[in-house]
PDB file of C-alpha atoms in Angstrom:
ATOM      1  CA  MET J   1     -35.422  43.554 -88.221  1.00 77.00           C
ATOM      2  CA  SER J   2     -36.468  45.204 -84.962  1.00 82.00           C
ATOM      3  CA  VAL J   3     -36.936  48.943 -84.602  1.00 84.00           C
ATOM      4  CA  LEU J   4     -33.895  49.299 -82.325  1.00 83.00           C
ATOM      5  CA  ASP J   5     -31.703  47.395 -84.800  1.00 87.00           C
ATOM      6  CA  ALA J   6     -32.989  49.664 -87.556  1.00 87.00           C
ATOM      7  CA  LEU J   7     -32.279  52.746 -85.420  1.00 88.00           C
ATOM      8  CA  LYS J   8     -28.737  51.531 -84.750  1.00 85.00           C
ATOM      9  CA  ASP J   9     -28.104  51.088 -88.478  1.00 88.00           C
ATOM     10  CA  VAL J  10     -29.665  54.448 -89.386  1.00 88.00           C
ATOM     11  CA  LEU J  11     -27.535  56.264 -86.782  1.00 88.00           C
ATOM     12  CA  LYS J  12     -24.397  54.539 -88.060  1.00 87.00           C
ATOM     13  CA  ARG J  13     -25.176  55.492 -91.679  1.00 88.00           C
ATOM     14  CA  ALA J  14     -25.918  59.090 -90.654  1.00 89.00           C
ATOM     15  CA  LEU J  15     -22.577  59.257 -88.813  1.00 87.00           C
ATOM     16  CA  ILE J  16     -20.751  58.041 -91.924  1.00 87.00           C
ATOM     17  CA  HIS J  17     -22.452  60.680 -94.091  1.00 88.00           C
ATOM     18  CA  GLY J  18     -21.929  63.506 -91.581  1.00 87.00           C
ATOM     19  CA  GLY J  19     -25.595  63.861 -90.711  1.00 87.00           C
ATOM     20  CA  LEU J  20     -25.527  62.900 -87.021  1.00 89.00           C
ATOM     21  CA  LYS J  21     -25.585  65.485 -84.225  1.00 91.00           C
ATOM     22  CA  ARG J  22     -24.665  64.346 -80.700  1.00 88.00           C
ATOM     23  CA  GLY J  23     -25.036  66.143 -77.401  1.00 86.00           C
ATOM     24  CA  LEU J  24     -27.322  68.913 -76.202  1.00 88.00           C
ATOM     25  CA  ARG J  25     -25.622  71.811 -77.993  1.00 91.00           C
ATOM     26  CA  GLU J  26     -25.536  70.178 -81.438  1.00 90.00           C
ATOM     27  CA  VAL J  27     -29.018  68.676 -81.069  1.00 90.00           C
ATOM     28  CA  ALA J  28     -30.572  71.956 -79.880  1.00 91.00           C
ATOM     29  CA  LYS J  29     -28.989  73.860 -82.783  1.00 92.00           C
ATOM     30  CA  ALA J  30     -30.234  71.295 -85.317  1.00 91.00           C
ATOM     31  CA  LEU J  31     -33.757  71.264 -83.851  1.00 90.00           C
ATOM     32  CA  ASP J  32     -33.879  75.062 -83.618  1.00 89.00           C
ATOM     33  CA  SER J  33     -32.736  75.503 -87.229  1.00 91.00           C
ATOM     34  CA  ARG J  34     -35.330  72.904 -88.353  1.00 91.00           C
ATOM     35  CA  THR J  35     -32.710  70.673 -90.038  1.00 90.00           C
ATOM     36  CA  ALA J  36     -33.326  67.628 -87.815  1.00 89.00           C
ATOM     37  CA  LYS J  37     -35.319  64.758 -89.312  1.00 90.00           C
ATOM     38  CA  LEU J  38     -35.239  62.371 -86.347  1.00 89.00           C
ATOM     39  CA  CYS J  39     -34.249  62.764 -82.692  1.00 92.00           C
ATOM     40  CA  CYS J  40     -33.241  60.207 -80.037  1.00 91.00           C
ATOM     41  CA  LEU J  41     -33.351  60.806 -76.283  1.00 90.00           C
ATOM     42  CA  ALA J  42     -32.102  58.499 -73.521  1.00 89.00           C
ATOM     43  CA  LYS J  43     -34.693  57.499 -70.918  1.00 88.00           C
ATOM     44  CA  ASP J  44     -32.036  57.500 -68.188  1.00 85.00           C
ATOM     45  CA  CYS J  45     -31.171  61.178 -68.711  1.00 83.00           C
ATOM     46  CA  ASP J  46     -30.588  62.534 -65.205  1.00 83.00           C
ATOM     47  CA  ASN J  47     -31.333  66.186 -65.990  1.00 85.00           C
ATOM     48  CA  ALA J  48     -35.055  66.981 -66.246  1.00 87.00           C
ATOM     49  CA  GLU J  49     -34.498  70.360 -67.945  1.00 89.00           C
ATOM     50  CA  TYR J  50     -32.351  68.676 -70.602  1.00 87.00           C
ATOM     51  CA  SER J  51     -35.036  66.197 -71.588  1.00 88.00           C
ATOM     52  CA  ARG J  52     -37.785  68.832 -71.311  1.00 90.00           C
ATOM     53  CA  LEU J  53     -35.885  71.124 -73.717  1.00 90.00           C
ATOM     54  CA  VAL J  54     -35.303  68.374 -76.283  1.00 90.00           C
ATOM     55  CA  ARG J  55     -38.947  67.242 -76.100  1.00 90.00           C
ATOM     56  CA  ALA J  56     -40.197  70.832 -76.477  1.00 92.00           C
ATOM     57  CA  LEU J  57     -37.957  71.530 -79.476  1.00 91.00           C
ATOM     58  CA  CYS J  58     -39.089  68.269 -81.111  1.00 89.00           C
ATOM     59  CA  ASP J  59     -42.753  69.152 -80.536  1.00 89.00           C
ATOM     60  CA  GLU J  60     -42.247  72.675 -81.842  1.00 89.00           C
ATOM     61  CA  GLY J  61     -40.514  71.485 -85.009  1.00 87.00           C
ATOM     62  CA  GLY J  62     -42.647  68.403 -85.579  1.00 88.00           C
ATOM     63  CA  VAL J  63     -39.624  66.099 -85.338  1.00 88.00           C
ATOM     64  CA  ASN J  64     -40.156  62.451 -84.405  1.00 88.00           C
ATOM     65  CA  LEU J  65     -38.625  61.528 -81.047  1.00 89.00           C
ATOM     66  CA  ILE J  66     -37.471  58.004 -80.224  1.00 89.00           C
ATOM     67  CA  MET J  67     -36.707  57.090 -76.630  1.00 89.00           C
ATOM     68  CA  VAL J  68     -33.693  54.809 -76.066  1.00 87.00           C
ATOM     69  CA  ASP J  69     -33.351  52.852 -72.805  1.00 88.00           C
ATOM     70  CA  GLU J  70     -29.757  53.774 -71.892  1.00 86.00           C
ATOM     71  CA  GLY J  71     -27.446  56.670 -72.641  1.00 84.00           C
ATOM     72  CA  ARG J  72     -24.491  54.297 -72.964  1.00 84.00           C
ATOM     73  CA  GLN J  73     -26.343  52.381 -75.661  1.00 82.00           C
ATOM     74  CA  LEU J  74     -27.131  55.605 -77.526  1.00 86.00           C
ATOM     75  CA  GLY J  75     -23.499  56.700 -77.145  1.00 85.00           C
ATOM     76  CA  GLU J  76     -22.279  53.448 -78.675  1.00 81.00           C
ATOM     77  CA  TRP J  77     -24.722  53.743 -81.586  1.00 81.00           C
ATOM     78  CA  ALA J  78     -23.706  57.384 -82.124  1.00 82.00           C
ATOM     79  CA  GLY J  79     -20.034  56.454 -82.382  1.00 77.00           C
ATOM     80  CA  LEU J  80     -18.901  57.837 -79.024  1.00 76.00           C
ATOM     81  CA  CYS J  81     -16.678  54.838 -78.278  1.00 72.00           C
ATOM     82  CA  LYS J  82     -13.491  53.028 -79.240  1.00 74.00           C
ATOM     83  CA  ILE J  83     -13.645  49.744 -81.148  1.00 75.00           C
ATOM     84  CA  ASP J  84     -11.113  47.107 -80.061  1.00 73.00           C
ATOM     85  CA  ALA J  85      -9.434  44.457 -82.251  1.00 78.00           C
ATOM     86  CA  ASP J  86     -12.337  42.035 -81.726  1.00 79.00           C
ATOM     87  CA  GLY J  87     -14.857  44.601 -82.970  1.00 72.00           C
ATOM     88  CA  GLU J  88     -16.298  45.192 -79.494  1.00 73.00           C
ATOM     89  CA  ALA J  89     -17.085  48.710 -78.254  1.00 71.00           C
ATOM     90  CA  THR J  90     -14.940  49.904 -75.347  1.00 71.00           C
ATOM     91  CA  LYS J  91     -14.735  53.208 -73.472  1.00 81.00           C
ATOM     92  CA  VAL J  92     -18.332  54.055 -74.358  1.00 74.00           C
ATOM     93  CA  VAL J  93     -19.324  57.626 -73.495  1.00 79.00           C
ATOM     94  CA  ARG J  94     -22.932  58.315 -72.450  1.00 81.00           C
ATOM     95  CA  CYS J  95     -25.011  60.341 -74.854  1.00 85.00           C
ATOM     96  CA  SER J  96     -28.390  61.659 -73.742  1.00 87.00           C
ATOM     97  CA  ALA J  97     -29.493  63.110 -77.075  1.00 91.00           C
ATOM     98  CA  ALA J  98     -28.703  62.622 -80.740  1.00 91.00           C
ATOM     99  CA  CYS J  99     -30.444  63.678 -83.916  1.00 92.00           C
ATOM    100  CA  VAL J 100     -30.187  62.880 -87.596  1.00 91.00           C
ATOM    101  CA  THR J 101     -30.032  65.740 -90.098  1.00 90.00           C
ATOM    102  CA  GLU J 102     -29.079  63.608 -93.114  1.00 88.00           C
ATOM    103  CA  PHE J 103     -29.964  59.916 -93.448  1.00 85.00           C
ATOM    104  CA  GLY J 104     -27.336  59.300 -96.108  1.00 80.00           C
ATOM    105  CA  GLU J 105     -28.603  56.454 -98.247  1.00 82.00           C
ATOM    106  CA  ASP J 106     -31.909  54.621 -98.454  1.00 83.00           C
ATOM    107  CA  THR J 107     -31.623  51.250 -96.735  1.00 86.00           C
ATOM    108  CA  HIS J 108     -33.994  48.578 -95.502  1.00 88.00           C
ATOM    109  CA  ALA J 109     -33.336  49.779 -91.931  1.00 86.00           C
ATOM    110  CA  LEU J 110     -34.408  53.309 -92.836  1.00 87.00           C
ATOM    111  CA  SER J 111     -37.660  52.087 -94.371  1.00 87.00           C
ATOM    112  CA  VAL J 112     -38.373  49.930 -91.287  1.00 87.00           C
ATOM    113  CA  LEU J 113     -37.768  52.921 -89.012  1.00 85.00           C
ATOM    114  CA  LEU J 114     -39.863  55.322 -91.105  1.00 85.00           C
ATOM    115  CA  ASN J 115     -42.741  52.816 -91.250  1.00 86.00           C
ATOM    116  CA  TYR J 116     -42.572  52.467 -87.456  1.00 86.00           C
ATOM    117  CA  LEU J 117     -42.651  56.253 -87.019  1.00 84.00           C
ATOM    118  CA  LYS J 118     -45.605  56.523 -89.418  1.00 84.00           C
ATOM    119  CA  SER J 119     -47.528  53.932 -87.416  1.00 85.00           C
ATOM    120  CA  GLN J 120     -46.755  55.777 -84.153  1.00 75.00           C
ATOM    121  CA  ALA J 121     -47.872  59.182 -85.437  1.00 64.00           C
ATOM    122  CA  PRO J 122     -51.196  60.377 -84.003  1.00 60.00           C
ATOM    123  CA  GLU J 123     -54.048  60.221 -86.482  1.00 48.00           C
ATOM    124  CA  GLU J 124     -55.074  63.601 -87.900  1.00 45.00           C
ATOM    125  CA  SER J 125     -58.836  64.107 -87.882  1.00 36.00           C
TER     126      SER J 125
END
């Protein structure tokens, strides 16, 4: 299972359990109140102040930040879309930032993602 597949599954599980925050206002409140456990930011975010604020709040709170290639992809994973009869996502809304405050249940995808984040963390000396 790739890291992006694991992230998609973790975001979906967090949405089901009510632990997913989407958009700048919700994400900033979760990061500021130190309830966020994981944050995602779209690389194609067109507002520099937006991404600078999210990065700064993540650094300040020690929250892991994962960069996603497209905002539309993040929006689909965060549930900001309609699902048609064939199970395909339609009317996907862009989402530049999302964060997880509650993972929900322990899954294989969550362990893959947490292992990836552990391996990416800078070594303390």
